[in-house]
mmCIF file of C-alpha atoms and ligand atoms in Angstrom:
data_model
loop_
_atom_site.group_PDB
_atom_site.id
_atom_site.type_symbol
_atom_site.label_atom_id
_atom_site.label_comp_id
_atom_site.label_asym_id
_atom_site.label_seq_id
_atom_site.Cartn_x
_atom_site.Cartn_y
_atom_site.Cartn_z
ATOM 1 C CA MET A 81 0.000 0.000 0.000
ATOM 2 C CA LEU A 82 2.676 2.475 1.137
ATOM 3 C CA ARG A 83 4.958 1.156 -1.601
ATOM 4 C CA SER A 84 2.293 1.770 -4.277
ATOM 5 C CA PHE A 85 1.633 5.265 -2.927
ATOM 6 C CA LEU A 86 5.322 6.170 -3.050
ATOM 7 C CA ILE A 87 5.616 4.775 -6.560
ATOM 8 C CA TYR A 88 2.580 6.871 -7.526
ATOM 9 C CA LEU A 89 4.333 9.925 -6.020
ATOM 10 C CA SER A 90 7.500 9.092 -7.982
ATOM 11 C CA LYS A 91 5.527 9.799 -11.169
ATOM 12 C CA ALA A 92 3.422 12.740 -9.959
ATOM 13 C CA ALA A 93 4.644 16.066 -11.332
ATOM 14 C CA TRP A 94 3.032 17.993 -8.460
ATOM 15 C CA ALA A 95 4.870 15.902 -5.854
ATOM 16 C CA GLN A 96 8.137 16.335 -7.713
ATOM 17 C CA ARG A 97 7.652 20.134 -7.643
ATOM 18 C CA VAL A 98 6.971 20.093 -3.895
ATOM 19 C CA VAL A 99 9.714 17.685 -2.841
ATOM 20 C CA THR A 100 12.539 18.991 -5.019
ATOM 21 C CA ARG A 101 11.994 22.500 -3.630
ATOM 22 C CA TRP A 102 13.195 21.360 -0.183
ATOM 23 C CA GLY A 103 16.936 21.536 0.197
ATOM 24 C CA PHE A 104 16.767 18.829 2.790
ATOM 25 C CA ALA A 105 15.181 16.427 0.258
ATOM 26 C CA TRP A 106 18.329 16.630 -1.859
ATOM 27 C CA ARG A 107 20.437 16.006 1.249
ATOM 28 C CA MET A 108 18.458 12.812 1.845
ATOM 29 C CA ALA A 109 18.565 11.833 -1.840
ATOM 30 C CA SER A 110 22.318 12.263 -1.875
ATOM 31 C CA ARG A 111 22.537 9.133 0.247
ATOM 32 C CA PHE A 112 21.592 7.276 -2.973
ATOM 33 C CA VAL A 113 22.866 9.664 -5.664
ATOM 34 C CA ALA A 114 26.575 10.394 -6.190
ATOM 35 C CA GLY A 115 26.079 14.085 -7.019
ATOM 36 C CA GLU A 116 24.606 16.385 -9.622
ATOM 37 C CA GLN A 117 27.655 16.613 -11.910
ATOM 38 C CA MET A 118 29.569 14.037 -13.961
ATOM 39 C CA ASP A 119 32.744 14.855 -12.028
ATOM 40 C CA ASP A 120 30.989 13.867 -8.787
ATOM 41 C CA ALA A 121 30.106 10.515 -10.327
ATOM 42 C CA ILE A 122 33.614 9.868 -11.665
ATOM 43 C CA ARG A 123 34.992 10.667 -8.197
ATOM 44 C CA ALA A 124 32.583 8.127 -6.653
ATOM 45 C CA VAL A 125 33.661 5.512 -9.222
ATOM 46 C CA LYS A 126 37.332 6.079 -8.417
ATOM 47 C CA GLU A 127 36.590 5.461 -4.737
ATOM 48 C CA LEU A 128 34.760 2.234 -5.597
ATOM 49 C CA ASN A 129 37.519 1.082 -7.948
ATOM 50 C CA ALA A 130 40.067 1.662 -5.194
ATOM 51 C CA ARG A 131 38.099 -0.873 -3.114
ATOM 52 C CA GLY A 132 38.087 -3.446 -5.943
ATOM 53 C CA ILE A 133 34.520 -2.639 -7.025
ATOM 54 C CA ASN A 134 33.431 -1.814 -10.590
ATOM 55 C CA ALA A 135 30.632 0.600 -11.428
ATOM 56 C CA THR A 136 27.808 1.196 -13.830
ATOM 57 C CA LEU A 137 27.031 4.888 -14.250
ATOM 58 C CA ASP A 138 23.533 6.236 -14.708
ATOM 59 C CA GLN A 139 22.994 9.788 -15.924
ATOM 60 C CA LEU A 140 19.628 10.183 -14.202
ATOM 61 C CA GLY A 141 16.581 10.951 -16.336
ATOM 62 C CA GLU A 142 13.447 9.236 -17.586
ATOM 63 C CA HIS A 143 10.288 10.073 -19.522
ATOM 64 C CA THR A 144 11.645 13.062 -21.401
ATOM 65 C CA SER A 145 8.854 15.055 -22.960
ATOM 66 C CA THR A 146 10.334 16.412 -26.204
ATOM 67 C CA ALA A 147 12.551 15.006 -28.944
ATOM 68 C CA SER A 148 15.180 17.665 -28.280
ATOM 69 C CA GLU A 149 15.335 16.684 -24.593
ATOM 70 C CA ALA A 150 15.748 13.055 -25.647
ATOM 71 C CA ASP A 151 18.542 13.986 -28.067
ATOM 72 C CA ALA A 152 20.259 16.061 -25.388
ATOM 73 C CA ALA A 153 20.058 13.117 -22.953
ATOM 74 C CA ALA A 154 21.670 10.830 -25.544
ATOM 75 C CA ALA A 155 24.448 13.383 -26.138
ATOM 76 C CA LYS A 156 25.146 13.445 -22.379
ATOM 77 C CA ILE A 157 25.391 9.645 -22.310
ATOM 78 C CA VAL A 158 27.890 9.706 -25.196
ATOM 79 C CA ARG A 159 29.854 12.329 -23.261
ATOM 80 C CA LEU A 160 29.722 10.095 -20.197
ATOM 81 C CA LEU A 161 31.309 7.251 -22.168
ATOM 82 C CA GLU A 162 34.109 9.616 -23.180
ATOM 83 C CA SER A 163 34.609 10.681 -19.551
ATOM 84 C CA ILE A 164 34.949 7.043 -18.494
ATOM 85 C CA ASP A 165 37.717 6.633 -21.063
ATOM 86 C CA GLU A 166 39.422 9.895 -20.115
ATOM 87 C CA ALA A 167 39.361 9.058 -16.408
ATOM 88 C CA ASP A 168 40.340 5.454 -17.173
ATOM 89 C CA VAL A 169 37.920 4.032 -14.604
ATOM 90 C CA CYS A 170 36.336 0.583 -14.403
ATOM 91 C CA ALA A 171 32.775 1.467 -15.316
ATOM 92 C CA ASN A 172 30.140 0.843 -17.924
ATOM 93 C CA VAL A 173 26.837 2.699 -18.410
ATOM 94 C CA SER A 174 23.194 1.981 -17.627
ATOM 95 C CA ILE A 175 20.462 3.837 -19.492
ATOM 96 C CA LYS A 176 16.691 4.121 -19.512
ATOM 97 C CA LEU A 177 14.995 4.122 -22.901
ATOM 98 C CA THR A 178 12.276 6.591 -21.834
ATOM 99 C CA GLN A 179 15.134 9.010 -21.231
ATOM 100 C CA ILE A 180 16.115 8.935 -24.921
ATOM 101 C CA GLY A 181 12.678 8.947 -26.534
ATOM 102 C CA MET A 182 10.788 5.698 -25.858
ATOM 103 C CA GLY A 183 7.095 6.430 -25.328
ATOM 104 C CA LEU A 184 7.553 9.740 -27.149
ATOM 105 C CA ASP A 185 8.771 8.834 -30.620
ATOM 106 C CA ASP A 186 10.118 5.395 -31.462
ATOM 107 C CA ALA A 187 12.265 6.682 -34.332
ATOM 108 C CA VAL A 188 13.950 9.204 -32.019
ATOM 109 C CA CYS A 189 14.596 6.494 -29.431
ATOM 110 C CA ARG A 190 16.006 4.096 -32.046
ATOM 111 C CA ALA A 191 18.357 6.735 -33.494
ATOM 112 C CA ASN A 192 19.553 7.784 -30.032
ATOM 113 C CA LEU A 193 20.146 4.225 -28.882
ATOM 114 C CA SER A 194 22.091 3.395 -32.021
ATOM 115 C CA ARG A 195 24.232 6.506 -31.518
ATOM 116 C CA ILE A 196 24.979 5.515 -27.911
ATOM 117 C CA LEU A 197 25.788 1.915 -28.846
ATOM 118 C CA ALA A 198 28.086 3.040 -31.678
ATOM 119 C CA ALA A 199 30.024 5.163 -29.175
ATOM 120 C CA ALA A 200 30.191 2.300 -26.663
ATOM 121 C CA GLN A 201 31.298 -0.164 -29.332
ATOM 122 C CA GLY A 202 34.029 2.221 -30.477
ATOM 123 C CA GLN A 203 35.351 2.449 -26.937
ATOM 124 C CA GLY A 204 34.990 -1.218 -26.038
ATOM 125 C CA ASN A 205 32.418 -0.320 -23.409
ATOM 126 C CA PHE A 206 29.071 -1.817 -22.500
ATOM 127 C CA ILE A 207 25.555 -0.385 -22.243
ATOM 128 C CA ARG A 208 23.004 -1.972 -19.942
ATOM 129 C CA ILE A 209 19.430 -1.079 -20.863
ATOM 130 C CA ASP A 210 17.527 -0.792 -17.569
ATOM 131 C CA MET A 211 14.024 -2.242 -17.532
ATOM 132 C CA GLU A 212 11.203 0.167 -16.761
ATOM 133 C CA ASP A 213 7.546 -0.618 -16.016
ATOM 134 C CA SER A 214 5.622 -3.306 -17.889
ATOM 135 C CA PRO A 215 4.057 -1.116 -20.625
ATOM 136 C CA PHE A 216 7.653 -0.777 -21.906
ATOM 137 C CA THR A 217 8.857 -4.382 -21.606
ATOM 138 C CA ASP A 218 7.906 -5.539 -25.110
ATOM 139 C CA LYS A 219 9.177 -2.351 -26.730
ATOM 140 C CA THR A 220 12.466 -2.523 -24.832
ATOM 141 C CA LEU A 221 13.120 -6.120 -25.820
ATOM 142 C CA ALA A 222 12.089 -5.457 -29.428
ATOM 143 C CA LEU A 223 14.475 -2.515 -29.694
ATOM 144 C CA LEU A 224 17.266 -4.547 -28.150
ATOM 145 C CA GLY A 225 16.593 -7.221 -30.815
ATOM 146 C CA GLU A 226 16.780 -4.577 -33.558
ATOM 147 C CA MET A 227 20.107 -3.311 -32.228
ATOM 148 C CA ARG A 228 21.508 -6.838 -32.138
ATOM 149 C CA ALA A 229 20.424 -7.292 -35.764
ATOM 150 C CA LEU A 230 22.261 -4.059 -36.647
ATOM 151 C CA GLY A 231 25.494 -5.624 -35.388
ATOM 152 C CA TYR A 232 25.775 -4.479 -31.759
ATOM 153 C CA GLY A 233 26.815 -7.695 -30.068
ATOM 154 C CA PRO A 234 26.388 -9.020 -26.525
ATOM 155 C CA GLU A 235 29.713 -7.452 -25.555
ATOM 156 C CA THR A 236 28.195 -4.018 -26.318
ATOM 157 C CA VAL A 237 24.594 -4.191 -25.126
ATOM 158 C CA GLY A 238 22.580 -6.150 -22.587
ATOM 159 C CA THR A 239 19.489 -5.619 -20.507
ATOM 160 C CA VAL A 240 17.639 -6.221 -17.246
ATOM 161 C CA LEU A 241 14.866 -8.686 -16.406
ATOM 162 C CA GLN A 242 12.540 -8.493 -13.390
ATOM 163 C CA SER A 243 11.599 -11.553 -11.328
ATOM 164 C CA TYR A 244 8.220 -10.050 -10.323
ATOM 165 C CA LEU A 245 6.898 -10.439 -13.901
ATOM 166 C CA TYR A 246 5.269 -13.755 -14.867
ATOM 167 C CA ARG A 247 6.709 -13.445 -18.382
ATOM 168 C CA THR A 248 10.362 -13.277 -17.324
ATOM 169 C CA ASP A 249 11.169 -16.974 -17.606
ATOM 170 C CA ASP A 250 10.158 -16.872 -21.309
ATOM 171 C CA ASP A 251 12.039 -13.631 -21.918
ATOM 172 C CA ALA A 252 15.161 -14.970 -20.237
ATOM 173 C CA ARG A 253 15.194 -18.141 -22.341
ATOM 174 C CA LYS A 254 14.834 -16.124 -25.564
ATOM 175 C CA LEU A 255 17.588 -13.680 -24.602
ATOM 176 C CA LEU A 256 19.934 -16.448 -23.505
ATOM 177 C CA LEU A 257 19.662 -18.108 -26.932
ATOM 178 C CA LYS A 258 21.403 -14.972 -28.239
ATOM 179 C CA ARG A 259 23.898 -14.924 -25.338
ATOM 180 C CA THR A 260 22.446 -11.612 -24.150
ATOM 181 C CA LYS A 261 23.918 -10.445 -20.869
ATOM 182 C CA ILE A 262 21.185 -10.154 -18.274
ATOM 183 C CA ARG A 263 20.998 -8.306 -14.963
ATOM 184 C CA LEU A 264 18.344 -10.011 -12.864
ATOM 185 C CA VAL A 265 16.439 -7.772 -10.431
ATOM 186 C CA LYS A 266 13.195 -8.153 -8.489
ATOM 187 C CA GLY A 267 11.539 -5.074 -10.074
ATOM 188 C CA ALA A 268 11.009 -1.569 -8.734
ATOM 189 C CA TYR A 269 7.639 -0.460 -10.155
ATOM 190 C CA ALA A 270 3.997 -0.915 -9.097
ATOM 191 C CA GLU A 271 2.598 -3.647 -11.337
ATOM 192 C CA PRO A 272 -0.916 -5.133 -11.447
ATOM 193 C CA ALA A 273 -1.513 -8.766 -10.411
ATOM 194 C CA GLU A 274 -2.325 -9.591 -14.058
ATOM 195 C CA VAL A 275 1.348 -9.214 -14.957
ATOM 196 C CA ALA A 276 3.354 -9.568 -11.738
ATOM 197 C CA PHE A 277 3.469 -11.703 -8.593
ATOM 198 C CA PRO A 278 1.769 -9.667 -5.871
ATOM 199 C CA LYS A 279 3.524 -11.507 -3.030
ATOM 200 C CA LYS A 280 7.166 -10.920 -2.157
ATOM 201 C CA LYS A 281 7.747 -14.583 -1.380
ATOM 202 C CA ASP A 282 6.756 -15.503 -4.951
ATOM 203 C CA VAL A 283 8.989 -12.779 -6.390
ATOM 204 C CA ASP A 284 11.879 -14.182 -4.314
ATOM 205 C CA ALA A 285 11.179 -17.797 -5.314
ATOM 206 C CA ASN A 286 11.065 -16.767 -8.968
ATOM 207 C CA TYR A 287 14.330 -14.864 -8.483
ATOM 208 C CA ASP A 288 16.024 -18.079 -7.338
ATOM 209 C CA ARG A 289 14.548 -20.112 -10.224
ATOM 210 C CA LEU A 290 15.777 -17.510 -12.721
ATOM 211 C CA THR A 291 19.161 -17.382 -11.006
ATOM 212 C CA ALA A 292 19.569 -21.112 -11.657
ATOM 213 C CA LEU A 293 18.510 -20.627 -15.291
ATOM 214 C CA LEU A 294 21.079 -17.865 -15.832
ATOM 215 C CA LEU A 295 23.886 -19.729 -14.082
ATOM 216 C CA ASP A 296 23.232 -22.926 -16.057
ATOM 217 C CA ALA A 297 23.475 -20.836 -19.240
ATOM 218 C CA ALA A 298 26.701 -19.218 -17.995
ATOM 219 C CA LEU A 299 28.205 -22.678 -17.557
ATOM 220 C CA GLU A 300 27.924 -23.267 -21.295
ATOM 221 C CA GLN A 301 30.302 -20.334 -21.949
ATOM 222 C CA ALA A 302 34.023 -19.971 -21.447
ATOM 223 C CA PRO A 303 34.747 -18.095 -18.186
ATOM 224 C CA PRO A 304 34.624 -14.363 -18.895
ATOM 225 C CA GLN A 305 37.670 -12.104 -18.955
ATOM 226 C CA ASN A 306 36.475 -9.082 -17.018
ATOM 227 C CA SER A 307 39.821 -7.474 -16.404
ATOM 228 C CA ASP A 308 38.733 -4.104 -17.865
ATOM 229 C CA GLY A 309 35.919 -3.801 -15.310
ATOM 230 C CA ARG A 310 33.552 -2.843 -18.128
ATOM 231 C CA THR A 311 32.255 -5.972 -19.833
ATOM 232 C CA PRO A 312 30.088 -7.934 -17.418
ATOM 233 C CA PRO A 313 29.616 -11.705 -17.510
ATOM 234 C CA LEU A 314 26.442 -13.264 -18.937
ATOM 235 C CA ALA A 315 24.740 -13.365 -15.538
ATOM 236 C CA ALA A 316 24.549 -10.405 -13.161
ATOM 237 C CA PHE A 317 22.414 -10.232 -10.043
ATOM 238 C CA GLY A 318 21.139 -6.811 -9.012
ATOM 239 C CA THR A 319 20.018 -7.339 -5.449
ATOM 240 C CA HIS A 320 20.888 -6.546 -1.833
ATOM 241 C CA ASP A 321 18.989 -9.602 -0.590
ATOM 242 C CA GLN A 322 21.526 -11.797 1.151
ATOM 243 C CA LYS A 323 19.376 -14.935 0.813
ATOM 244 C CA ARG A 324 19.155 -14.492 -2.949
ATOM 245 C CA ILE A 325 22.900 -13.873 -3.185
ATOM 246 C CA GLU A 326 23.676 -16.916 -1.027
ATOM 247 C CA PHE A 327 21.453 -19.043 -3.247
ATOM 248 C CA GLY A 328 23.312 -17.835 -6.357
ATOM 249 C CA LYS A 329 26.714 -18.421 -4.806
ATOM 250 C CA SER A 330 25.906 -21.936 -3.642
ATOM 251 C CA TYR A 331 24.176 -22.901 -6.895
ATOM 252 C CA ALA A 332 27.193 -21.690 -8.872
ATOM 253 C CA ALA A 333 29.551 -23.656 -6.627
ATOM 254 C CA GLN A 334 27.363 -26.758 -6.980
ATOM 255 C CA ILE A 335 27.519 -26.684 -10.807
ATOM 256 C CA GLY A 336 31.228 -25.813 -10.821
ATOM 257 C CA LEU A 337 30.884 -22.279 -12.170
ATOM 258 C CA PRO A 338 33.860 -19.999 -11.419
ATOM 259 C CA LYS A 339 33.276 -16.918 -9.269
ATOM 260 C CA ALA A 340 34.171 -14.690 -12.254
ATOM 261 C CA SER A 341 30.965 -15.821 -14.001
ATOM 262 C CA LEU A 342 28.720 -14.451 -11.274
ATOM 263 C CA GLU A 343 28.577 -10.664 -11.049
ATOM 264 C CA ILE A 344 26.725 -9.122 -8.139
ATOM 265 C CA GLN A 345 25.419 -5.597 -8.479
ATOM 266 C CA MET A 346 24.096 -3.214 -5.840
ATOM 267 C CA LEU A 347 22.896 0.357 -5.729
ATOM 268 C CA TYR A 348 25.095 3.230 -4.591
ATOM 269 C CA GLY A 349 24.649 3.882 -0.887
ATOM 270 C CA ILE A 350 23.001 0.542 -0.059
ATOM 271 C CA ARG A 351 24.699 -2.291 1.858
ATOM 272 C CA ARG A 352 28.283 -1.045 1.480
ATOM 273 C CA ASP A 353 29.343 -3.677 4.016
ATOM 274 C CA LEU A 354 28.028 -6.465 1.819
ATOM 275 C CA GLN A 355 29.516 -4.906 -1.330
ATOM 276 C CA GLU A 356 32.972 -4.941 0.228
ATOM 277 C CA ALA A 357 32.618 -8.421 1.684
ATOM 278 C CA LEU A 358 31.609 -9.920 -1.680
ATOM 279 C CA ALA A 359 34.443 -8.153 -3.503
ATOM 280 C CA LYS A 360 36.886 -9.494 -0.917
ATOM 281 C CA GLU A 361 35.481 -13.004 -1.400
ATOM 282 C CA GLY A 362 36.481 -12.695 -5.064
ATOM 283 C CA TYR A 363 33.109 -12.138 -6.752
ATOM 284 C CA PRO A 364 32.950 -9.465 -9.452
ATOM 285 C CA MET A 365 31.062 -6.657 -7.706
ATOM 286 C CA ARG A 366 29.543 -3.687 -9.502
ATOM 287 C CA VAL A 367 27.806 -0.685 -7.986
ATOM 288 C CA TYR A 368 25.143 1.272 -9.857
ATOM 289 C CA VAL A 369 26.115 4.930 -9.514
ATOM 290 C CA PRO A 370 23.357 7.413 -10.434
ATOM 291 C CA PHE A 371 24.093 11.098 -10.785
ATOM 292 C CA GLY A 372 22.495 14.230 -12.191
ATOM 293 C CA THR A 373 19.769 16.693 -11.424
ATOM 294 C CA HIS A 374 16.816 14.403 -12.293
ATOM 295 C CA TRP A 375 17.065 12.412 -9.063
ATOM 296 C CA TYR A 376 13.463 12.645 -7.854
ATOM 297 C CA PRO A 377 11.833 9.454 -9.316
ATOM 298 C CA TYR A 378 14.927 7.373 -8.572
ATOM 299 C CA PHE A 379 14.964 8.603 -4.970
ATOM 300 C CA MET A 380 11.242 7.925 -4.492
ATOM 301 C CA ARG A 381 11.649 4.331 -5.739
ATOM 302 C CA ARG A 382 14.411 3.826 -3.161
ATOM 303 C CA LEU A 383 12.042 5.081 -0.439
ATOM 304 C CA ALA A 384 9.332 2.736 -1.714
ATOM 305 C CA GLU A 385 11.633 -0.260 -1.443
ATOM 306 C CA ARG A 386 12.303 0.199 2.221
ATOM 307 C CA PRO A 387 9.850 1.927 4.570
ATOM 308 C CA ALA A 388 12.654 2.451 7.129
ATOM 309 C CA ASN A 389 14.124 4.974 4.668
ATOM 310 C CA ILE A 390 11.012 7.106 5.093
ATOM 311 C CA TRP A 391 11.444 7.287 8.865
ATOM 312 C CA PHE A 392 15.067 8.204 8.321
ATOM 313 C CA PHE A 393 13.878 10.933 5.938
ATOM 314 C CA VAL A 394 11.131 12.228 8.267
ATOM 315 C CA SER A 395 13.296 12.180 11.414
ATOM 316 C CA ASN A 396 15.989 14.179 9.610
ATOM 317 C CA PHE A 397 13.374 16.726 8.591
ATOM 318 C CA PHE A 398 12.242 17.278 12.203
ATOM 319 C CA ARG A 399 15.823 17.326 13.465
ATOM 320 C CA LYS A 400 16.417 20.490 11.391
HETATM 321 P P1 FDA B 531 14.666 -6.502 -1.094
HETATM 322 O O1 FDA B 531 13.768 -5.366 -1.457
HETATM 323 O O2 FDA B 531 14.054 -7.756 -0.589
HETATM 324 O O3 FDA B 531 15.749 -5.965 -0.079
HETATM 325 C C1 FDA B 531 16.691 -6.808 0.561
HETATM 326 C C2 FDA B 531 17.476 -5.972 1.562
HETATM 327 O O4 FDA B 531 18.253 -5.003 0.877
HETATM 328 C C3 FDA B 531 16.624 -5.133 2.511
HETATM 329 O O5 FDA B 531 16.220 -5.899 3.633
HETATM 330 C C4 FDA B 531 17.549 -4.005 2.864
HETATM 331 O O6 FDA B 531 18.515 -4.430 3.801
HETATM 332 C C5 FDA B 531 18.278 -3.763 1.561
HETATM 333 N N1 FDA B 531 17.605 -2.747 0.728
HETATM 334 C C6 FDA B 531 16.881 -2.974 -0.398
HETATM 335 N N2 FDA B 531 16.448 -1.808 -0.931
HETATM 336 C C7 FDA B 531 16.885 -0.843 -0.101
HETATM 337 C C8 FDA B 531 16.766 0.578 -0.112
HETATM 338 N N3 FDA B 531 16.093 1.223 -1.058
HETATM 339 N N4 FDA B 531 17.341 1.282 0.908
HETATM 340 C C9 FDA B 531 18.035 0.656 1.883
HETATM 341 N N5 FDA B 531 18.188 -0.699 1.935
HETATM 342 C C10 FDA B 531 17.623 -1.435 0.960
HETATM 343 N N6 FDA B 531 14.615 -2.415 -10.933
HETATM 344 C C11 FDA B 531 13.940 -2.351 -12.107
HETATM 345 O O7 FDA B 531 12.717 -2.495 -12.131
HETATM 346 N N7 FDA B 531 14.643 -2.129 -13.268
HETATM 347 C C12 FDA B 531 15.995 -1.995 -13.306
HETATM 348 O O8 FDA B 531 16.569 -1.806 -14.376
HETATM 349 C C13 FDA B 531 16.708 -2.084 -12.067
HETATM 350 N N8 FDA B 531 18.064 -1.958 -12.030
HETATM 351 C C14 FDA B 531 18.727 -2.210 -10.847
HETATM 352 C C15 FDA B 531 20.126 -2.253 -10.826
HETATM 353 C C16 FDA B 531 20.793 -2.656 -9.690
HETATM 354 C C17 FDA B 531 22.297 -2.725 -9.682
HETATM 355 C C18 FDA B 531 20.053 -2.978 -8.500
HETATM 356 C C19 FDA B 531 20.738 -3.416 -7.251
HETATM 357 C C20 FDA B 531 18.681 -2.874 -8.504
HETATM 358 C C21 FDA B 531 17.998 -2.484 -9.659
HETATM 359 N N9 FDA B 531 16.617 -2.387 -9.676
HETATM 360 C C22 FDA B 531 15.964 -2.282 -10.882
HETATM 361 C C23 FDA B 531 15.859 -2.321 -8.394
HETATM 362 C C24 FDA B 531 15.332 -3.682 -7.984
HETATM 363 O O9 FDA B 531 14.305 -4.095 -8.835
HETATM 364 C C25 FDA B 531 14.803 -3.649 -6.526
HETATM 365 O O10 FDA B 531 13.737 -2.742 -6.460
HETATM 366 C C26 FDA B 531 15.818 -3.250 -5.487
HETATM 367 O O11 FDA B 531 17.068 -3.822 -5.750
HETATM 368 C C27 FDA B 531 15.391 -3.734 -4.076
HETATM 369 O O12 FDA B 531 15.243 -5.114 -4.065
HETATM 370 P P2 FDA B 531 16.309 -6.159 -3.472
HETATM 371 O O13 FDA B 531 16.568 -7.170 -4.521
HETATM 372 O O14 FDA B 531 17.506 -5.457 -2.979
HETATM 373 O O15 FDA B 531 15.542 -6.951 -2.344
#
C-alpha cells in the first residue's frame, strides 16, 4: 500500500515540484545519488575502484517530454562514455529508454540508442538497458533485438529482467539463446496482479529459479575475462537480498561455475558492508552509480523499497 503510494508519487509532477523545492530532500537523496555533476560521479567511481569494485554509471533521467530533450540526454550519455575513457575508470553505463525517446517517438529512441551503442562499441564499453515498467517491456526487448540485428553484439549491449513479472522466464530463455547479458532484479515499479506476482515470497522464489537458469546458461560459456571492469559476464544479479545472493553463490559452486561468471550488483549507498565483503570473497562486484539533477523518481523508488528509509527521511526533517 505504502509502496504503491510512493511509486505513484515518484511519477506525480506535483509531488516532484513540492519535494525537489526542499533543500533537505536533496540532502536525503544524496545518500543514494553520487552528485549532480559528472565529475561527482567519476569521483565516486574512483573510490569504488580503489576498493576493488566496478561501477555502472547512470545519468539520471526518464520520460523526457520532447525530442530535443531526448537527443540532449543521448548526447550526455555519449559524453559520459568519453569521460569514463578519459578518467580510465572501471565502469560501464546503464540507461533508460524513456530518457532517450521511448514512449515519445520510437524513431527518435532508435536513433539515439544506435548513436549511444556506436560510441560504446568504439570504446569497447558496454551499455546496460535498464528495464522500466511493464508497458515498456515488449518495446524494450524489441528494440534490443533490432540493435543486435544491426550488429551491436552481446559485448556491447545487454538488458535487465525483473523476477516479479510472470513473463520473465520466457524472456530470459529467448535472450539467452542470443547470449544476451542479463541483470536479474526483483523489479522496482507498481505492477498489477495480471502481470506480476503480488507476493514478495513468490517474487523471491522466482528470483532463485531464474538465477539457476542464468547460471546454467553461464556454464555453457568460457569463463569471462572481465579485467577491464567494463564488460560484465552473462549473468549479473542486481540485489541486496543476502538470501538471494547466497542461493546464487551456492548454486554456482554446486555446478562448478567460477566466481568470475557471477557478477553481483548493488545500488550506490546501499549495503556497502556487503559490497565490500563480496568483492573481498572474489566475486565481481559492480555498484550502480546514479548522478544528475533528475534524481526525484529514482529517490522515491528507493524510499518505496524500504519503509525504514522514510522514517530516516522524516526524522531528519524534524531534526532540522
Ligand atoms: P529486497 O527489497 O528484498 O531488499 C533486501 C534488503 O536489501 C533489505 O532488507 C535491505 O537491507 C536492503 N535494501 C533494499 N532496498 C533498499 C533501499 N532502497 N534502501 C536501503 N536498503 C535497501 N529495478 C527495475 O525495475 N529495473 C531496473 O533496471 C533495475 N536496475 C537495478 C540495478 C541494480 C544494480 C540494482 C541493485 C537494482 C535495480 N533495480 C531495478 C531495483 C530492484 O528491482 C529492486 O527494487 C531493489 O534492488 C530492491 O530489491 P532487493 O533485490 O535489494 O531486495
